[in-house]
C-alpha positions as a printed Julia matrix, in Angstrom:
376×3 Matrix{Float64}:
  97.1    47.89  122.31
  99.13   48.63  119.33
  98.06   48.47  115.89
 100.37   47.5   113.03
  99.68   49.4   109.75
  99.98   47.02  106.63
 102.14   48.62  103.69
  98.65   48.88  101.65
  97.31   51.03  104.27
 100.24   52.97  104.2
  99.44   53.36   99.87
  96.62   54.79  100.61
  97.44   57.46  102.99
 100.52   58.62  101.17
  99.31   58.16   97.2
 102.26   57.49   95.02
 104.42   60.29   93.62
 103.43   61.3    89.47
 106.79   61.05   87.75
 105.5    62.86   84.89
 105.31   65.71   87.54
 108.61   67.68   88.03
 109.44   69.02   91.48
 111.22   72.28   91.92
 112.99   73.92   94.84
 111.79   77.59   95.69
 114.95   78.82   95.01
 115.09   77.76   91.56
 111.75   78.89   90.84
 112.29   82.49   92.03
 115.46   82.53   89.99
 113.32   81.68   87.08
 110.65   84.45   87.68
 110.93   86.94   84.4
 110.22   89.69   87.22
 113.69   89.05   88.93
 115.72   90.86   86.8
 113.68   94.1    86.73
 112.8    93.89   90.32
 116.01   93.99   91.62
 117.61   96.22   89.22
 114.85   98.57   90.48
 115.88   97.98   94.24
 119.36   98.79   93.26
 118.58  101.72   91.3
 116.72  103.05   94.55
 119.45  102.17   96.58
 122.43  103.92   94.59
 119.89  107.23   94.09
 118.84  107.06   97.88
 122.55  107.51   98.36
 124.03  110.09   95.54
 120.72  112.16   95.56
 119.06  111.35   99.01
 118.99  114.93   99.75
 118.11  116.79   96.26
 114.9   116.43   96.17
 114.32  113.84   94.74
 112.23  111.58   96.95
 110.14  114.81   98.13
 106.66  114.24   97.18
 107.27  116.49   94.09
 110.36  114.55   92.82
 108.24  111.19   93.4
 105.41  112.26   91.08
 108.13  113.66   88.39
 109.73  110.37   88.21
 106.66  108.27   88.36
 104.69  110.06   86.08
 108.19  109.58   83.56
 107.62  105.52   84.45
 104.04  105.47   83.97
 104.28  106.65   80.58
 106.94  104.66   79.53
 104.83  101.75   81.52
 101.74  102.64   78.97
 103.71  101.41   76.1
 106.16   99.11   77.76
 102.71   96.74   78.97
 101.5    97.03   75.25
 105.13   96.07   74.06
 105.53   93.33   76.62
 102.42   91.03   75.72
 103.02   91.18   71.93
 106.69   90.13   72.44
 105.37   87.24   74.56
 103.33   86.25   71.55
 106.68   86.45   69.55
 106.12   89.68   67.52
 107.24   93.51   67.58
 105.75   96.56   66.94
 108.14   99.33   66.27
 105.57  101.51   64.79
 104.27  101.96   68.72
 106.48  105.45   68.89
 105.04  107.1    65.63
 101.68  105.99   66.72
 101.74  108.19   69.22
 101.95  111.66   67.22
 100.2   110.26   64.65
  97.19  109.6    67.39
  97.85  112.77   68.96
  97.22  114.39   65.16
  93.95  112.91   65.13
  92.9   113.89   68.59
  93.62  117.86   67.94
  93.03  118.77   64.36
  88.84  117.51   64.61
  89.11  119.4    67.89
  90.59  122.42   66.81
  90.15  122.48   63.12
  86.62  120.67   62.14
  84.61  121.46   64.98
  83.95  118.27   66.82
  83.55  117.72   70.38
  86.89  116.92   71.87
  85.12  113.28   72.86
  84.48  112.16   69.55
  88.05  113.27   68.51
  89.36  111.22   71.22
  87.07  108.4    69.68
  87.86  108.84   66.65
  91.31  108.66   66.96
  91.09  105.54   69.05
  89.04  103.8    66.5
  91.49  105.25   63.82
  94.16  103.67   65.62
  93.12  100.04   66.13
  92.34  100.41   63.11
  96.16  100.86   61.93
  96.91   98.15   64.58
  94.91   95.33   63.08
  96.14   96.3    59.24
  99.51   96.18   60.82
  98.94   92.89   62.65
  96.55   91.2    59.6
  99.47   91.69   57.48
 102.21   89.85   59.81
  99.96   86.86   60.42
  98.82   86.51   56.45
 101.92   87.28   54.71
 104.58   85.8    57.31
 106.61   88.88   57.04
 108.59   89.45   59.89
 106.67   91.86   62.29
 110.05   93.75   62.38
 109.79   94.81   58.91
 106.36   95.34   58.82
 106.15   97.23   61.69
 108.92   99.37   60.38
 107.5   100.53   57.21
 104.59  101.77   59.35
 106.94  103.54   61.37
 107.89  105.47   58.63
 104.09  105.81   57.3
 102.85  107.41   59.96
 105.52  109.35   60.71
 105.18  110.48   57.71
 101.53  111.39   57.59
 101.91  112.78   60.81
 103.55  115.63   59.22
 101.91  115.77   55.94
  98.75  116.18   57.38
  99.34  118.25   59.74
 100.71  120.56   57.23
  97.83  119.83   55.02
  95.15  120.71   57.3
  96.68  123.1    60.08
  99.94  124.55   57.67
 102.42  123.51   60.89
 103.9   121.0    63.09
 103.01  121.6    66.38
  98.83  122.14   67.23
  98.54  124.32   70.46
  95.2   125.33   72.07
  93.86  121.96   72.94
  93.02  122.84   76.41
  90.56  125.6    75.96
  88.54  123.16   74.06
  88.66  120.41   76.32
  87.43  122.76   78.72
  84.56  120.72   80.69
  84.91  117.35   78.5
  84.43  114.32   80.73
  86.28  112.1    78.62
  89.56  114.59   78.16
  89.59  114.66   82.29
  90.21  111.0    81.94
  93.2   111.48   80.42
  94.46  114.74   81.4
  93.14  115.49   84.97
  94.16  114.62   88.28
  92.9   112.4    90.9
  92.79  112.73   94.88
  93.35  116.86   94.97
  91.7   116.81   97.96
  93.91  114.3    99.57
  96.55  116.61   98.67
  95.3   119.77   99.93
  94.37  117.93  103.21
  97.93  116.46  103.43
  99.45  120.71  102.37
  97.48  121.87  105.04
  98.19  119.33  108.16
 102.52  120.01  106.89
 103.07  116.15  105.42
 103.65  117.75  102.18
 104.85  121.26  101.05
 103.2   123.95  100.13
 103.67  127.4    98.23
 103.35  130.71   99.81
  99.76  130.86   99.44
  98.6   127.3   100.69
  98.19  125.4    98.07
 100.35  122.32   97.73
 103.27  121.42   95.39
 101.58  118.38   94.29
  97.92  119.16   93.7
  97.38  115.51   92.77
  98.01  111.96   90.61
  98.1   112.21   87.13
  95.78  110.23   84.89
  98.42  108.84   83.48
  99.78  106.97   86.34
  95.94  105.56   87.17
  95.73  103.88   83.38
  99.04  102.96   83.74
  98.64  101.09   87.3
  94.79  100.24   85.73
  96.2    98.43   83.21
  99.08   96.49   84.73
  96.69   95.26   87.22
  93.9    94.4    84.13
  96.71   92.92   81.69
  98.61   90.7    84.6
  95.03   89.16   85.58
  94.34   88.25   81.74
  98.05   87.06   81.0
  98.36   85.13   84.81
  94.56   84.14   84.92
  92.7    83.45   81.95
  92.33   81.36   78.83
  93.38   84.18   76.66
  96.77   84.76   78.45
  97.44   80.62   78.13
  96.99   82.01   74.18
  99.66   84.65   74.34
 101.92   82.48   75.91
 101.37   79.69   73.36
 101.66   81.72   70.26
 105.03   83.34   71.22
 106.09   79.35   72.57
 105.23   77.22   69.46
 102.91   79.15   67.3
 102.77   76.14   64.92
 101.71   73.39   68.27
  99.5    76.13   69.19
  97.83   75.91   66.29
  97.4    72.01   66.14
  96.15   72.05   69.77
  92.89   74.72   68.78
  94.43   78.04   69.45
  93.7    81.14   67.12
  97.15   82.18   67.09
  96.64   84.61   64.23
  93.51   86.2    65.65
  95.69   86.5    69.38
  98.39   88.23   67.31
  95.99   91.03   65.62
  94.3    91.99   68.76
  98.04   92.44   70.76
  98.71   94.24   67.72
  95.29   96.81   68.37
  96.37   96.5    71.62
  99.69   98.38   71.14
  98.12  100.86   68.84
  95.77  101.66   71.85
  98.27  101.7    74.55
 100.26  104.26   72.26
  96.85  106.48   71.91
  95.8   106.56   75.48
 100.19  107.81   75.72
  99.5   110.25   72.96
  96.0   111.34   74.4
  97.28  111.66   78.29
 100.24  114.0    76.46
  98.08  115.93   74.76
  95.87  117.07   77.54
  99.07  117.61   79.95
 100.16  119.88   77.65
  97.59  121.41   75.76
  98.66  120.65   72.75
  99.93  117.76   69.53
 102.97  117.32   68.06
 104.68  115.88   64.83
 107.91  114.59   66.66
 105.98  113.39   69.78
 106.7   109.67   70.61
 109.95  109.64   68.97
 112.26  106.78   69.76
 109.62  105.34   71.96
 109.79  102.05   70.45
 112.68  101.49   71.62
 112.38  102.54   74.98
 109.25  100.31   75.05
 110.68   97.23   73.85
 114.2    97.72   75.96
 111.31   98.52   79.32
 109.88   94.92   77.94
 112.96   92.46   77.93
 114.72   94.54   81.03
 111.4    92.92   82.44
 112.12   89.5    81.44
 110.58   89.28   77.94
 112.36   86.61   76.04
 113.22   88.6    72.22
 111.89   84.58   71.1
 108.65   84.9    72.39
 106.7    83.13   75.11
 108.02   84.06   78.05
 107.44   87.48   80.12
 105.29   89.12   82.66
 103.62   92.45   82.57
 104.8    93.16   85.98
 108.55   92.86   85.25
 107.74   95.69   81.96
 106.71   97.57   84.47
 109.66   97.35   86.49
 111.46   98.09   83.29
 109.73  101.59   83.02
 110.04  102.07   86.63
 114.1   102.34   86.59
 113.91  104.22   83.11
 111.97  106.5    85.04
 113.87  106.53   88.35
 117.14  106.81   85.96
 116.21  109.43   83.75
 114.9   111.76   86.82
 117.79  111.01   89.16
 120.3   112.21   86.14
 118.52  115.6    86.65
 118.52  115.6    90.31
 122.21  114.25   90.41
 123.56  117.17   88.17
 124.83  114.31   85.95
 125.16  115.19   81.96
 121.58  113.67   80.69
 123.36  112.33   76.94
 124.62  109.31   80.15
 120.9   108.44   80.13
 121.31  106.77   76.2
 124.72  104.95   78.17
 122.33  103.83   80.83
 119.88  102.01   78.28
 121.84  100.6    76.26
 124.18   99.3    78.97
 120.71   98.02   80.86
 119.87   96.37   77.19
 122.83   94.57   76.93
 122.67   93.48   80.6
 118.97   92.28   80.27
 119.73   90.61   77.37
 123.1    88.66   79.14
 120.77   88.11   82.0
 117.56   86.5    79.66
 119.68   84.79   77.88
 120.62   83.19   80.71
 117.21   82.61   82.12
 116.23   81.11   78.83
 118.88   78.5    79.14
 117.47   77.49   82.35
 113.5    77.45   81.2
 114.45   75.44   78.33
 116.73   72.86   79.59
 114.33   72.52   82.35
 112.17   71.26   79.41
């Protein structure tokens, strides 16, 4: 026996559709991703490198860590530059940060006797420190970040010299290493991770090796495990958390953010210390690698952040992004920059490349933005 089914049986079983709810094909949402840009311009970049310089070297285990190690610490300050353009503000005092922080890392080391690991906390404190000055003035005066932000570009690159003059008589401070000798907390910034993974993969032939065993690539940098640390750290609190709805919301409609509850100017200060930090643990992972501080380090860096940032899909109006795509950014800056070298290619293209990628990225945004809005 058949049974009819009434149309108010068939309401219930199929509840009715929420107009206020907007549907969306999958298409159109991956096309509005911020990552898509970034990710494929990395694919291509792979593709046209895999092709030109598939046999120089370059994807050898060597040439892999050279050009990752290049991304990752771009990546550093590209994450740092990607969240505070999400909250609609700029830091282009990120680059000087980092000699300035590399200043105040060496000279307590090498000059005034400290332990290397309270000159590494010292100049960590010293600058967040900078970081929320620079951010408490954006948020109370309503000065354009980009001003702000460049007049401490110019302060500390200024200090960075003066004092190093002042309290070491030059520019560049060598002899960092033989202090750091033993330090647990300078191995966390300039050691290397999975050495014996390496050796084990020299001696069974999957990578090579010098004449007397030991492998080309001894193992991964520090810098590419707080880079990859905090991509994974700063996508789960942008994607996941209350705090990331903030970012997003301040960079949107800081003044409906503000109505609704949300501390937009306390969110702004502590992206602000944020940068300053990701620009210290840059200057601190240089300064172990190479033994040594310098008044020009991080030049230009700002730059390179920020382009890493919106080639990742950071709107330059705030509240839209992802940490992922910044990363992507750095990724073909690095894969670029290295494949010049390996290709033979005059390296003054590379400052082509960017700004050609910037103007690209910014066509391409531009574009996306038009969609995300009118889809509003």
């Amino acid at each position: 026996m058949s049974t009819m089914t009434t149309p108010a049986q068939q309401a219930q079983k199929s509840p009715p559709r929420d107009e206020r709810i907007r549907t969306e094909s999958s298409l159109k949402k991956l096309l509005t991703r911020p990552e898509l840009g970034s990710v494929s311009g990395a694919i291509l970049m792979f593709i046209f490198f895999a092709i030109v310089a598939g046999d120089s070297g370059m994807f050898n285990a060597d040439g892999i860590m050279n050009w990752t190690t290049v991304s990752a610490q771009l990546g550093i300050l590209a994450i740092g530059a990607c969240l505070l353009m999400i909250a609609g503000e700029f830091d282009l005092s990120i680059g000087s940060m980092i000699g300035f922080a590399g200043m105040m890392i060496s000279i307590p080391a090498l000059y005034w006797g400290w332990p290397v690991w309270t000159a590494i906390l010292f100049a960590f404190a010293g600058a967040m420190l900078i970081g929320f000055i620079n951010g408490y003035i954006v948020v109370k005066t309503g000065l354009p970040s980009f001003i702000v932000s460049l007049a401490f570009l110019f302060i500390l690159r200024g200090l960075t010299i003066a004092l190093s003059i002042l309290f070491t008589n030059k520019t560049i401070v060598s002899g960092v290493s033989e202090v750091a000798e033993g330090d647990i907390l300078a191995a966390a910034f300039g050691g290397q991770i999975g050495t014996s993974l390496f050796s084990w993969l020299g001696t069974n032939g999957w990578i090579e090796v010098y004449a007397d065993g030991t492998p080309i690539v001894t193992g991964i940098p520090m810098v590419i495990v707080w880079w990859l640390l905090l991509t994974v750290i700063c996508s789960f609190v942008l994607l996941r958390t209350r705090f990331g709805n903030w970012i997003f919301a301040s960079g949107g409609d800081a003044k409906a953010a503000k109505n609704v509850g949300v501390p937009t100017d306390r969110v702004k200060i502590m992206l602000f210390m944020f940068t300053a930090f990701c620009a210290t643990v840059f200057a601190a992972c240089q300064v172990f690698e190479f033994g040594s501080a310098a008044a020009d380090r991080g030049l230009l860096k700002e730059f390179e952040a920020i382009i890493a940032a919106v080639i990742g899909g950071a709107l330059l109006t705030g509240g839209y992004g992802s940490v992922i795509g910044a990363c992507f950014g750095a990724l073909i800056f690095g894969v670029v920059q290295m494949g010049i070298f390996f290709t033979g290619i005059d390296s003054d293209w590379f400052r082509v490349f960017l700004g050609v990628m910037l103007l690209i990225a910014v066509l391409f945004n531009n574009f996306i933005r038009k969609k995300v809005t009118g889809a509003r």
